[in-house]
Structure formats: C-alpha cells, structure tokens
CSV table of C-alpha atoms and ligand atoms in Angstrom, one decimal:
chain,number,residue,atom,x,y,z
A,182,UNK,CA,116.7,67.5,-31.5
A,183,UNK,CA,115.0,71.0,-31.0
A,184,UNK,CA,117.7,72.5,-28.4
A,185,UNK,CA,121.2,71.7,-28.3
A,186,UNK,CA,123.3,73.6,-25.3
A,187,UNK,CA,126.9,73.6,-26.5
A,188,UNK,CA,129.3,74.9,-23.4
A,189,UNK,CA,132.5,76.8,-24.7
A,190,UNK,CA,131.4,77.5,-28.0
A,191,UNK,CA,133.2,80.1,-28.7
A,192,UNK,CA,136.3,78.2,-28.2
A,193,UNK,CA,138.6,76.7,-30.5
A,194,UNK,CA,137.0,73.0,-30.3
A,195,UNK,CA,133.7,73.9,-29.6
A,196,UNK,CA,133.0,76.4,-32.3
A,197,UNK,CA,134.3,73.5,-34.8
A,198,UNK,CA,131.4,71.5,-33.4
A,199,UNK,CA,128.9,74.0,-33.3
A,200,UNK,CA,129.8,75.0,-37.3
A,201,UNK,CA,130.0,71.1,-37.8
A,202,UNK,CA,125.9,70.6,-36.1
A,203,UNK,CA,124.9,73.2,-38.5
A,204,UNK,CA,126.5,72.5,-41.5
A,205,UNK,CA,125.2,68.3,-41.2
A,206,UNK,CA,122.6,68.0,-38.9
A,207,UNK,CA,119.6,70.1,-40.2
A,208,UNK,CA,117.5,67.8,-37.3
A,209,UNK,CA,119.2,70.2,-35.0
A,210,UNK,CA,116.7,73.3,-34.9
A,211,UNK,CA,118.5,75.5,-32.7
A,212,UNK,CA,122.0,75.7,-30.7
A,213,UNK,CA,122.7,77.7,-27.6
A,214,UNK,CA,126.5,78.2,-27.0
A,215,UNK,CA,126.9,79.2,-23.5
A,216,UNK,CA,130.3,80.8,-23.1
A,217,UNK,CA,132.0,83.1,-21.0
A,218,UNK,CA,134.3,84.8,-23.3
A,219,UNK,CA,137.0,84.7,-21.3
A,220,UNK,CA,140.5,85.4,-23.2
A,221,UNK,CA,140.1,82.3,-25.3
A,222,UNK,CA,136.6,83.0,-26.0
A,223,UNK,CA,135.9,84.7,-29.4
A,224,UNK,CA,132.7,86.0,-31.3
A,225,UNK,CA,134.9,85.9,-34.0
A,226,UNK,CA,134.6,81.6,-34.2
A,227,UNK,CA,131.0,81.8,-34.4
A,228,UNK,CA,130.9,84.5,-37.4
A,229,UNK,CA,128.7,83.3,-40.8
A,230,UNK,CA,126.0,81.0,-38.8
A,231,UNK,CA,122.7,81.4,-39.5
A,232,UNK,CA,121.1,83.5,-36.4
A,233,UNK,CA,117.8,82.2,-36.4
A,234,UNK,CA,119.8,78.4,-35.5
A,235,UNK,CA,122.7,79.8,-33.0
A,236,UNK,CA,122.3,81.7,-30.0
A,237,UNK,CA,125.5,82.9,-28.0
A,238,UNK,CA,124.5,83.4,-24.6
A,239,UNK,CA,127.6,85.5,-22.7
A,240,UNK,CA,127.6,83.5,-19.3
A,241,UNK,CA,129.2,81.3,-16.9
A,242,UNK,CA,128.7,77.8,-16.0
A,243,UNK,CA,129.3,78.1,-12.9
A,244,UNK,CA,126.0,80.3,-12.9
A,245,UNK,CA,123.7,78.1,-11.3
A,246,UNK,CA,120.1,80.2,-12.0
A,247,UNK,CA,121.5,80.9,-15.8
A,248,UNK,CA,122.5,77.3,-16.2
A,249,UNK,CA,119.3,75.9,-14.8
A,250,UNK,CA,117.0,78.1,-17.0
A,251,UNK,CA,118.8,77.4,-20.3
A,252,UNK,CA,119.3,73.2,-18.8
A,253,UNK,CA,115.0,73.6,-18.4
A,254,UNK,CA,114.9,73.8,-22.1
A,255,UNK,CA,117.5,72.0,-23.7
A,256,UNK,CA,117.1,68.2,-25.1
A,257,UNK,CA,120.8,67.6,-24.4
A,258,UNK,CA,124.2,69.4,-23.2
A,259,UNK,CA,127.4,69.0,-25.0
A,260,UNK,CA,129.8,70.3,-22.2
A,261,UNK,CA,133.3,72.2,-24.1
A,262,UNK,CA,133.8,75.2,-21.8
A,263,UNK,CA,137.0,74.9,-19.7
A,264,UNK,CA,140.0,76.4,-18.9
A,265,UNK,CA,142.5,74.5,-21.2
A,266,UNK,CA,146.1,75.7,-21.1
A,267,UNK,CA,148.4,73.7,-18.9
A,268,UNK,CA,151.3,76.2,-18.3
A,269,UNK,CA,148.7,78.8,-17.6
A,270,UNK,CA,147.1,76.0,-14.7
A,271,UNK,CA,150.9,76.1,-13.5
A,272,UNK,CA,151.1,80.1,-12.9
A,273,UNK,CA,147.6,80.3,-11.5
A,274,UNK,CA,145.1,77.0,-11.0
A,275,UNK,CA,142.2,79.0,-9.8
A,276,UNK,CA,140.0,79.2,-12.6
A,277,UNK,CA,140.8,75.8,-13.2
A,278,UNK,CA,139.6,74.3,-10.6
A,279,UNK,CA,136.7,76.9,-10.6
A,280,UNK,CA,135.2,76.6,-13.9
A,281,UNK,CA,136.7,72.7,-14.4
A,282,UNK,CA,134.9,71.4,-11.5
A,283,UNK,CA,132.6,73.5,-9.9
A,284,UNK,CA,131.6,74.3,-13.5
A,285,UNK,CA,131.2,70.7,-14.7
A,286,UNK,CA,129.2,69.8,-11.0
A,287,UNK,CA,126.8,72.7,-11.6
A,288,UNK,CA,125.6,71.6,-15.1
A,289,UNK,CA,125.4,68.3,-14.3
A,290,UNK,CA,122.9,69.0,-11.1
A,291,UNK,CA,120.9,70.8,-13.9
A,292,UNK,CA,121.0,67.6,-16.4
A,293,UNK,CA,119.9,65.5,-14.0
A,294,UNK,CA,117.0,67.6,-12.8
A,295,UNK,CA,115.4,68.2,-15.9
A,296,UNK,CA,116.7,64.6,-17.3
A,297,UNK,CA,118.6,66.3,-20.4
A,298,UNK,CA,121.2,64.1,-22.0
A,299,UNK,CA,124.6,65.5,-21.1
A,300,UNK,CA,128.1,64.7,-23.2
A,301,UNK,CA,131.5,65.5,-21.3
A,302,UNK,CA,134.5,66.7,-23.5
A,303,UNK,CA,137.4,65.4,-21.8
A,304,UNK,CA,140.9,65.0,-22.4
A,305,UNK,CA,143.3,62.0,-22.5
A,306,UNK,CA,145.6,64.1,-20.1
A,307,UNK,CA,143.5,62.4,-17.8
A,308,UNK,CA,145.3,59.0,-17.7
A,309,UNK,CA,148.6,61.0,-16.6
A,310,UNK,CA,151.6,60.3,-19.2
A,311,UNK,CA,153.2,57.0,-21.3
A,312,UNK,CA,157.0,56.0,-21.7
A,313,UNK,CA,158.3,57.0,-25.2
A,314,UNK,CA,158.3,54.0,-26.9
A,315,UNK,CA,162.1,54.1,-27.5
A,316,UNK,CA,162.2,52.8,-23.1
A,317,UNK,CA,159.3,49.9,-24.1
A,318,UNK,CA,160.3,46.0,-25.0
A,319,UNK,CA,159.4,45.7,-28.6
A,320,UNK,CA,159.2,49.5,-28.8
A,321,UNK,CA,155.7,49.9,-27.9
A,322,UNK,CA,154.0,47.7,-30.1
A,323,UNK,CA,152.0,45.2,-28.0
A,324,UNK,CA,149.0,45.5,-26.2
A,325,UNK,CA,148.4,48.0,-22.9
A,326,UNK,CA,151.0,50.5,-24.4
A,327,UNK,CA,148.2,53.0,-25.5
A,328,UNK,CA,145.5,54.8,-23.6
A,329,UNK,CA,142.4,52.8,-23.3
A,330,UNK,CA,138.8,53.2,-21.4
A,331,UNK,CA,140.1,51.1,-18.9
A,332,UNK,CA,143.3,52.8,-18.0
A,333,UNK,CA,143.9,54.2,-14.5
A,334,UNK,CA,143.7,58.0,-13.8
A,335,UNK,CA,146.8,59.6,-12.8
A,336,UNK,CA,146.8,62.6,-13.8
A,337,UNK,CA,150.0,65.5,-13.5
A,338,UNK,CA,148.9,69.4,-13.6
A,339,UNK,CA,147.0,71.1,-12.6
A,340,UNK,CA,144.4,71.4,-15.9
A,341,UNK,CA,144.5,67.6,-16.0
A,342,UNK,CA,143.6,66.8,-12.7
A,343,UNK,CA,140.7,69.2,-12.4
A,344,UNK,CA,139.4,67.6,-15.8
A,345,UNK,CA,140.2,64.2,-14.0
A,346,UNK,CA,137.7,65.6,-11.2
A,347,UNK,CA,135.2,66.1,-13.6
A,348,UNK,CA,135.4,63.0,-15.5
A,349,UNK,CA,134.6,61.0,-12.2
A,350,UNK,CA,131.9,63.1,-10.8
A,351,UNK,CA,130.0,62.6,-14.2
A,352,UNK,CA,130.7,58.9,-13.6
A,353,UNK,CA,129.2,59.6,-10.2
A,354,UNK,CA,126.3,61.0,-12.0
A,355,UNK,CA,125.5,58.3,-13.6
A,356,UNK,CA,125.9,56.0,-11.1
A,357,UNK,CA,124.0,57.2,-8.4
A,358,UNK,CA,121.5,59.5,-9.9
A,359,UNK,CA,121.0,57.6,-13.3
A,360,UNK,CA,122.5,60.6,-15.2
A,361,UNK,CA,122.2,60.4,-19.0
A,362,UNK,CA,125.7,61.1,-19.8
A,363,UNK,CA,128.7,59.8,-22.1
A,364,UNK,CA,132.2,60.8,-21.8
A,365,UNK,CA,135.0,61.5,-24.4
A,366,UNK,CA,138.3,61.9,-23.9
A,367,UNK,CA,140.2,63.4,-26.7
A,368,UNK,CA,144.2,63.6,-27.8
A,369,UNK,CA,145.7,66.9,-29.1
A,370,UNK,CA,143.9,68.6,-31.6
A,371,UNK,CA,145.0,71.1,-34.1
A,372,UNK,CA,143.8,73.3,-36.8
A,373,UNK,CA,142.7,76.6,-37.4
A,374,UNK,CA,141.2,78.9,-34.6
A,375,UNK,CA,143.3,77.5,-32.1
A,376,UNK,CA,144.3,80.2,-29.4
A,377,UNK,CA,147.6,80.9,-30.1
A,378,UNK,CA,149.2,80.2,-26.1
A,379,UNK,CA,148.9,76.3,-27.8
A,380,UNK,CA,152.3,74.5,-29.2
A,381,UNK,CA,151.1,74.9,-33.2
A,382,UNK,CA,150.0,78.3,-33.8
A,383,UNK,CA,152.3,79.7,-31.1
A,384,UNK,CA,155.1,78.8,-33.3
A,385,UNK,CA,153.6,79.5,-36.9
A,386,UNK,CA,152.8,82.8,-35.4
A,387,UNK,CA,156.1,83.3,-33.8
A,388,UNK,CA,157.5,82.7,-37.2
A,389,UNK,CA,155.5,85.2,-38.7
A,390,UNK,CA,156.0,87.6,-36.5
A,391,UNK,CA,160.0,87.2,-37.3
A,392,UNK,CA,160.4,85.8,-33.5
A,393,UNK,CA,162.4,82.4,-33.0
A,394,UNK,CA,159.7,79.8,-32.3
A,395,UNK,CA,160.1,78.3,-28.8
A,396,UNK,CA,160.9,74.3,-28.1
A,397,UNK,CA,160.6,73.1,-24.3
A,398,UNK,CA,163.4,70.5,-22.6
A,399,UNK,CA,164.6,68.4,-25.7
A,400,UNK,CA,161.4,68.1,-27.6
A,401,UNK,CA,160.9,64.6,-27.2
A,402,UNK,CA,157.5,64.7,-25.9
A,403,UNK,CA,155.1,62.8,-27.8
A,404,UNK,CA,151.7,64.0,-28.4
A,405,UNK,CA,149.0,62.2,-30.3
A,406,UNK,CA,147.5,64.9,-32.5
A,407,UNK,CA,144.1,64.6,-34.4
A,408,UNK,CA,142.0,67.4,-36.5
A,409,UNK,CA,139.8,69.2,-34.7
A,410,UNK,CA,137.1,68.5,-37.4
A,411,UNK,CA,137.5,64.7,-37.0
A,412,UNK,CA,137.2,65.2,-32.8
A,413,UNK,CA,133.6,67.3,-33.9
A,414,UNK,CA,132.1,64.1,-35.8
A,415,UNK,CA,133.4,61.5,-33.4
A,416,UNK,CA,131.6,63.8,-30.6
A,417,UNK,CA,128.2,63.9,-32.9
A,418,UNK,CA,128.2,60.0,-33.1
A,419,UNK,CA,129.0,59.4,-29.0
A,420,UNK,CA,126.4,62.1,-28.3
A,421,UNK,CA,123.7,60.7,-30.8
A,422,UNK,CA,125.0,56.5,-30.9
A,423,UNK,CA,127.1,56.7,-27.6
A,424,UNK,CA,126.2,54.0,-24.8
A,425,UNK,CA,124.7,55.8,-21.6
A,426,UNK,CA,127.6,55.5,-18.7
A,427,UNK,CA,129.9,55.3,-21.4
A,428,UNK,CA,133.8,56.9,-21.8
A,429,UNK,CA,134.8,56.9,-25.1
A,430,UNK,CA,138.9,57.8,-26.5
A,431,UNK,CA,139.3,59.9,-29.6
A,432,UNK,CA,142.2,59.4,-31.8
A,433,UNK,CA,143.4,59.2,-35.2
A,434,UNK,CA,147.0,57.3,-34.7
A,435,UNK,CA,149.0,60.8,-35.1
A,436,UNK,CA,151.9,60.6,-32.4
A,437,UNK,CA,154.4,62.6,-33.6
A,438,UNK,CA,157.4,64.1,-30.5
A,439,UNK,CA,157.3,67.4,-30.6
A,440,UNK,CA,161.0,68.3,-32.4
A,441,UNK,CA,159.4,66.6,-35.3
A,442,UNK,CA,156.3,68.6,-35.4
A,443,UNK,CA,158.8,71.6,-34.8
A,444,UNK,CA,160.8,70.7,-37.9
A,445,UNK,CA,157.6,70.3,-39.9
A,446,UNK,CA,156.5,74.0,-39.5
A,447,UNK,CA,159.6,75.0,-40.3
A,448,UNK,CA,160.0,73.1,-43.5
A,449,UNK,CA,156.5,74.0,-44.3
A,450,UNK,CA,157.5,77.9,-43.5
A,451,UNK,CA,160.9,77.7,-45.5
A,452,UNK,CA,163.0,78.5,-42.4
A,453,UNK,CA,166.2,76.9,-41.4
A,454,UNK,CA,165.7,73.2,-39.8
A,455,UNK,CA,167.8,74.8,-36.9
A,456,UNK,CA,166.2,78.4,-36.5
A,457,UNK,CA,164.6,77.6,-33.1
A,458,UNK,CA,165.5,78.2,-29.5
A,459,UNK,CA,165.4,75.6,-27.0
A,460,UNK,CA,163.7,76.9,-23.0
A,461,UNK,CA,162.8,76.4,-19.7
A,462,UNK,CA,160.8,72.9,-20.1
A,463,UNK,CA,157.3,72.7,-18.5
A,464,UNK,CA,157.4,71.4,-14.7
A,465,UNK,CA,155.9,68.4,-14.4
A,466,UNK,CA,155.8,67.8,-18.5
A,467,UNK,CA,153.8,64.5,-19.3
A,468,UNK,CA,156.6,62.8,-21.6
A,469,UNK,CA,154.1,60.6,-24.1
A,470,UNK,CA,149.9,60.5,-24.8
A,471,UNK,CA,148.6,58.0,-27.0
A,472,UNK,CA,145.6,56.8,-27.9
A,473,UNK,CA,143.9,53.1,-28.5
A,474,UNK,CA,140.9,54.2,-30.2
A,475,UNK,CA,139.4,50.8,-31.4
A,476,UNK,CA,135.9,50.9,-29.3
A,477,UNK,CA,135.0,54.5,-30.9
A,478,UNK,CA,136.0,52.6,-34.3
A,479,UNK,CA,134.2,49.7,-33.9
A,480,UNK,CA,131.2,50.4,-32.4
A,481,UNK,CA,130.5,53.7,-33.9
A,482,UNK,CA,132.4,53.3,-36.9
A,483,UNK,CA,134.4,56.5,-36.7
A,484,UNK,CA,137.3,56.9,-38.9
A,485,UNK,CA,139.5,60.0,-39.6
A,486,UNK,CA,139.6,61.5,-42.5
A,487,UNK,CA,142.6,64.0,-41.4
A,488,UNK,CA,145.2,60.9,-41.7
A,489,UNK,CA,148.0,63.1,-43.6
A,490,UNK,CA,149.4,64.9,-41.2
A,491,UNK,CA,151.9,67.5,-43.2
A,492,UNK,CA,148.5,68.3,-45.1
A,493,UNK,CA,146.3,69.2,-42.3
A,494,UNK,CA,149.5,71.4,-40.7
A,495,UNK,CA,149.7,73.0,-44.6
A,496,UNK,CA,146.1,74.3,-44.2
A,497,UNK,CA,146.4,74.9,-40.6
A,498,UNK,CA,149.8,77.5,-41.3
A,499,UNK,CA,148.0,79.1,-44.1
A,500,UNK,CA,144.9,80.0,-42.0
A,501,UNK,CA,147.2,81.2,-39.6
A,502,UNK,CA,148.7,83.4,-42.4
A,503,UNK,CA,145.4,84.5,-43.9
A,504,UNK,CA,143.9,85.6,-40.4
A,505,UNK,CA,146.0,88.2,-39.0
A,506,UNK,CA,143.1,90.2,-37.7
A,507,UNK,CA,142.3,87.0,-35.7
A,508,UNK,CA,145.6,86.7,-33.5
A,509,UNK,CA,147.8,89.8,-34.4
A,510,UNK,CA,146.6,91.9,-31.8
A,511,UNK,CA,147.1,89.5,-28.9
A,512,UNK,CA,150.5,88.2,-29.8
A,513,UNK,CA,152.5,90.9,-27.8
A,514,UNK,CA,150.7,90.0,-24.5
A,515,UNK,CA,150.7,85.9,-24.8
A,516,UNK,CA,155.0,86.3,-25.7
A,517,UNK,CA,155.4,88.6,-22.9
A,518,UNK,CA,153.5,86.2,-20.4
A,519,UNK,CA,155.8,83.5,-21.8
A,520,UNK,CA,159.0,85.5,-21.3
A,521,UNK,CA,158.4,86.2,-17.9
A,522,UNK,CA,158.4,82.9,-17.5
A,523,UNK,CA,161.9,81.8,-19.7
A,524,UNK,CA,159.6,79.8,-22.1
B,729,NAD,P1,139.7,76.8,-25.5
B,729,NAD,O1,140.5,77.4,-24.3
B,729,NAD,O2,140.0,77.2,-26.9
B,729,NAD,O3,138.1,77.3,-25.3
B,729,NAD,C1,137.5,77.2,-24.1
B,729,NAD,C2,136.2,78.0,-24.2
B,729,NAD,O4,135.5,77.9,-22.9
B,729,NAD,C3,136.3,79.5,-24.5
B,729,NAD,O5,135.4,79.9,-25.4
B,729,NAD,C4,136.0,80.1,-23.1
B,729,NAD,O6,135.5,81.5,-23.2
B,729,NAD,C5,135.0,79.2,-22.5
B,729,NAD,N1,134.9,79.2,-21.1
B,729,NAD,C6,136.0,79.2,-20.2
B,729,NAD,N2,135.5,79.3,-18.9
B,729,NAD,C7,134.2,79.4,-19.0
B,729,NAD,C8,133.2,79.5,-18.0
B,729,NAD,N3,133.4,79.5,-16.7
B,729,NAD,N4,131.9,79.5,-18.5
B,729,NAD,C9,131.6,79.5,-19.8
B,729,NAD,N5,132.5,79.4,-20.7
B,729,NAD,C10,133.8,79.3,-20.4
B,729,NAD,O7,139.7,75.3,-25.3
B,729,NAD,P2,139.6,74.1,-26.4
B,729,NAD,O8,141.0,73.8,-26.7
B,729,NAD,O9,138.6,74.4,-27.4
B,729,NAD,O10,139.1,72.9,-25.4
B,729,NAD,C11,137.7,72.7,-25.3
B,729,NAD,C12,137.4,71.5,-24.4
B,729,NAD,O11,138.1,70.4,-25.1
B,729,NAD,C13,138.0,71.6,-23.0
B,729,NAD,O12,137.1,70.9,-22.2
B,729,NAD,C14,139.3,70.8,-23.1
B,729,NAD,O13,139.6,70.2,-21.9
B,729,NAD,C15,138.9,69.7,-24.1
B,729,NAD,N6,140.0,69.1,-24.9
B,729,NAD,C16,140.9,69.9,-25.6
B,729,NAD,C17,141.9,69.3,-26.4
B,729,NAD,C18,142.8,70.2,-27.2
B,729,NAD,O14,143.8,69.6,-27.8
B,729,NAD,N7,142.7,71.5,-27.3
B,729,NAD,C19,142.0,67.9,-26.4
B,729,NAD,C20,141.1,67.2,-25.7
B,729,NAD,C21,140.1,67.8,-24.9
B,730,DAU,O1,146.2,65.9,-24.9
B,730,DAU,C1,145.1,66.8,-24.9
B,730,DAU,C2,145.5,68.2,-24.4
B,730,DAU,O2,146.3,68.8,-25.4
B,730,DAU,C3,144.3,69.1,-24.1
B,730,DAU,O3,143.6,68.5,-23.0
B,730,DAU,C4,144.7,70.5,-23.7
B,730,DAU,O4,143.6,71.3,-23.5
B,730,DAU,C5,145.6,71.0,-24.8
B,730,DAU,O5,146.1,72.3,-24.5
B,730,DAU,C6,146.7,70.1,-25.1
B,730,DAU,O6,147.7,70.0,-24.0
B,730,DAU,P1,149.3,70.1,-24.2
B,730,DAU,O7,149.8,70.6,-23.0
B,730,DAU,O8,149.7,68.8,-24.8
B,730,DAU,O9,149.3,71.2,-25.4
B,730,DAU,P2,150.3,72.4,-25.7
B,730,DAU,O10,149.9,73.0,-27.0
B,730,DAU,O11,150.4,73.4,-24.6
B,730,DAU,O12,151.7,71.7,-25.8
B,730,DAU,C7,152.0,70.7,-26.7
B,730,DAU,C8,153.4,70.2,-26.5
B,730,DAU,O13,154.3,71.2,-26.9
B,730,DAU,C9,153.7,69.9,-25.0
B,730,DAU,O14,154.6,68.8,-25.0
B,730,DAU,C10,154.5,71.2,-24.6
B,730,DAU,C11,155.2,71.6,-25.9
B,730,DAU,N1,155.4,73.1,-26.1
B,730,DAU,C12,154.3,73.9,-25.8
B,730,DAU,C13,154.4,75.3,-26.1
B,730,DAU,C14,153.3,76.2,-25.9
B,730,DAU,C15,156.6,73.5,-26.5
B,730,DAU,O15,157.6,72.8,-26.7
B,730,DAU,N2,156.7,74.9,-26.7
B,730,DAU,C16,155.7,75.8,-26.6
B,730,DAU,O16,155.9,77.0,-26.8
C-alpha cells in the first residue's frame, strides 16, 4: 500500500491508528492524515513519526476539490474525522450534521470515482441503546441481548444519528455504485489522548485539578469500553482482510455502568469512594451499549489484548498525570462549558 488517507488523524482514535500503521506495517509507504484541527484536533498526537512516512494535511472533508485531489492518489481511505461528543451534538448539532454527513458523502463520491478502497469508522451508538441487564429474563445472557451486524438502527442524539446517516449512505455506496467499502462500528474506547470533554479523562483531570469529578442521573449507564490500541488493530484487519459490503462490531467484552468506572478512578487516585457530585443527567441518555463481537473474532481472528480493565485505566490515569502540557491549558474552558450547562 503506497498511500494511505487517514481522516481525523489528529484525533484521539485516529492518531492511535496512524502511530499503530507506522509502527507494524512497514508495507505502508506513506500516510496522509487529513484533519481539520478543530478543538479536538491536535499536532501534538502526531509528534515522533517519521516525516518522510506521515503527511498532515490541515483541511476539511467537506472540501470537495481538496478531498478529490488527495482521493486521486490514494490506494485506500480510512475515514476517522467526525465530530464525536454527544452532549456537545445536544447544545449545537450543526457541525454534526455538517462534517458527519456531508463529510462522509463527499469522500465517498471521491472513493468511488477514482475506485479507492474506503473503511468507515463508526460507532455502536448507532443501534440506539440496550436494557441493563438487571430488566432482562435470565439477566441478559441469551442470545439477541448484544449488539450485532444485524441489529436495527435506532439511533438517540444527535451525534448518533448523523453517524447513523453515514453508515447507510456507505451501504448505499456499495450497493448502487459498487463502492469498495467496509464498515466498523466500535464501543467506547479509552486511553491516553483522549480529549478531555469524554467521561474518563474528564474525571481523572477533574481530580487533578482538585475539582469534584462529575457523575450524570444515577450512574447506571452501561458502556462497553475497549482500548483504543485494540480498536486500531481490529481496524488494520477489516481494512486489509475485511469482506467488501461488509459491517463489522468492535468489542472486547468490557461493560462496566458508569458508577463503577467512577469508583475505579477514584480508588486508583486514592480519593474517597464518595468524593463525587452527582448532575443534571444527559437528555435523551442511551441507558446500555454492548457488543457481540464474534464475526470480527472468527473470521478475522481479532482478540484483545487490553482484557484487564483496572490495568489499562492505571496506564490511562498516569498518562493523564504525566501530560499536563497536553490538557492543562484547556481544562478552564471545557468545565465552564459544562457548568453552564449544570453538568
Ligand atoms: P475526536 O473528536 O477525538 O477526533 C476527531 C478528529 O476529527 C479531530 O482530529 C478533528 O480535528 C477531526 N475533524 C473534525 N471535523 C473535521 C472535518 N470537518 N474535517 C477534517 N477533520 C475533522 O474523535 P475520536 O473519539 O477519535 O473518534 C474518531 C472516530 O471514531 C469518529 O468517527 C467517532 O464517531 C468514532 N468512534 C469513536 C468512539 C469513541 O469511543 N471515542 C467509539 C466508536 C467510534
Ligand atoms: O459508544 C461509542 C461512543 O462512545 C462514541 O461513538 C462517541 O464518540 C464517544 O464519545 C462515546 O460516547 P459516550 O456518550 O458514551 O461517551 P462519553 O465519554 O461522553 O460518556 C460516557 C458515559 O459517561 C455516558 O453514559 C455519559 C457519562 N458521563 C459523561 C461525562 C462527560 C458522566 O456521567 N459524566 C460526565 O462528565
């Protein structure tokens, strides 16, 4: 592969794939992150890679002459660049709908001209919310009380239904145009260089900035949370094993409600299992997402290797502790944007 295009790679997801190509896949010559650096962008996340293999290119995908010149060249698209923050998609969809669909529609007229293989990074938000499995016979344990392919779309807020739209016009795509593409739809990830508006370092971050982390409704939400580096090598397989027309779910068995996950920064922290305040919940909130990943595990053979979850938070809080420079200077702004809203 000569030319890789990798949208939103300055991001928190896609920089861990960009740093992952490089690192394993020497057949890669050269990458071309095409990002926007919008407030979640970050230079920063692409700092140490070798310039003569990755180019960032400051742009939008919505750009139809940019995207069609770098498309021309590429041998295939990995597409990360979104907006990504559901409360934000709740004070102001715009953008979302913008750069989620209009975004996602413009690259994928460019794939299909040139005939460039295109991946979609999606979300499982798409497939709308679960019951906790507390409110299921036999607690959730049978068959159909996951996510799968085949689940129906329903999808809540705004962030999730403009990813929905994108989702189906790629399946569109491919349909009626014969578009090269695969689809993956992913569960929470976490780690280090996440933006710190997200659940996980918004707390670890509150804590270190000696302000009460922040718990929405009860904090029995479930979310099914994975490493970002085990999301970057399930991507690498779909995109280089994937079936054409395919949609594939990433997830490594890690629902955990989000109280518990609470607790576990705390402990982790040495703070009081108490010293939290509970807010305004999330309109709309999406009570459980989990995932049945069996057809990325047996026909790709992906496994996690983040399956000990106090461990991956560990490393995830010290980065956090280590890299001031990285979120210190935003903090004030994301907590006041939070305040104004009671969260
Ligand atoms: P992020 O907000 O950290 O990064 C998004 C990146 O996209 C940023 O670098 C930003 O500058 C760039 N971008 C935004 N608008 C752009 C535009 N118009 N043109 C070019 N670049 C633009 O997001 P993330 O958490 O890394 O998520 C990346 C992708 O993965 C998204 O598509 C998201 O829906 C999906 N996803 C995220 C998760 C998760 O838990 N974070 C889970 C499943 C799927
Ligand atoms: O499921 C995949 C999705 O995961 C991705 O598509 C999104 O891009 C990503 O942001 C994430 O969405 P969530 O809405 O689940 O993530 P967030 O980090 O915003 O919140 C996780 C949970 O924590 C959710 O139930 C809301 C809750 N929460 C969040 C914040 C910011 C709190 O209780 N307190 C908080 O301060």
């Amino acid at each position: 592969m000569n030319n890789l295009i990798v949208t939103g790679g300055a991001g928190f997801i896609g920089s861990n794939f960009v740093h992952y190509v490089v690192k394993h896949h020497s057949e890669v010559k050269h990458i071309t992150v095409l990002d926007k650096l919008t407030y979640a962008g970050n230079r920063a996340n692409l700092a140490g890679l070798p310039k003569d293999r990755v180019e960032l290119v400051v742009g939008d995908v919505c750009d139809a002459p940019l995207v069609d010149k770098l498309v021309q060249n590429a041998d295939a698209v990995v597409h990360y660049a979104a907006e990504s923050h559901n409360d934000n998609s709740l004070l102001d969809p715009s953008p979302f709908i913008q750069t989620n669909i209009i975004g996602t529609y413009t690259l994928i007229q460019a794939c299909r001209k040139y005939d460039v293989r295109y991946h979609h990074i999606s979300t499982d938000e798409v497939y709308g919310d679960l019951p906790l499995r507390e409110d299921l016979p036999g607690h959730g344990e049978g068959k159909g009380e996951k996510f799968t392919p085949e689940s129906r779309y329903n999808p809540s807020s705004p962030y999730s239904s403009s990813k929905a739209s994108s989702d189906l016009l790629v399946r569109a795509w491919v349909r009626s145009f014969g578009l090269r593409a695969t689809i993956s739809n992913c569960s929470n990830n976490y780690g280090p260089y996440q933006h710190i508006e997200k659940f996980i370092p918004r707390q670890v971050t509150n804590i270190l900035s000696g302000i009460r982390p922040k718990l929405y409704g009860n904090g029995k939400n479930v979310r099914d949370w994975i490493h970002t580096n085990d999301h970057s090598r399930a991507v690498w397989l779909i995109l280089t094993q994937g079936e054409i027309g395919e949609t594939y779910l990433i997830g490594a068995d890690g629902e955990k409600n989000n109280k518990e996950v609470l607790e576990a920064i705390l402990k982790l922290m040495d703070q009081p299992a108490d010293a939290y305040d509970q807010v305004k919940d999330r309109p709309g909130h999406d009570m459980r997402y989990a995932i049945d990943s069996t057809k990325l595990r047996q026909e790709l053979g992906w496994e996690p290797e983040f399956t000990d979850f106090e461990k991956g938070l560990r490393h995830t809080i010290d980065w956090y502790r280590e890299h001031e420079d990285w979120w210190k200077a935003e903090k004030a702004e994301v907590e006041a944007k939070y305040a104004k809203n009671g969260q």
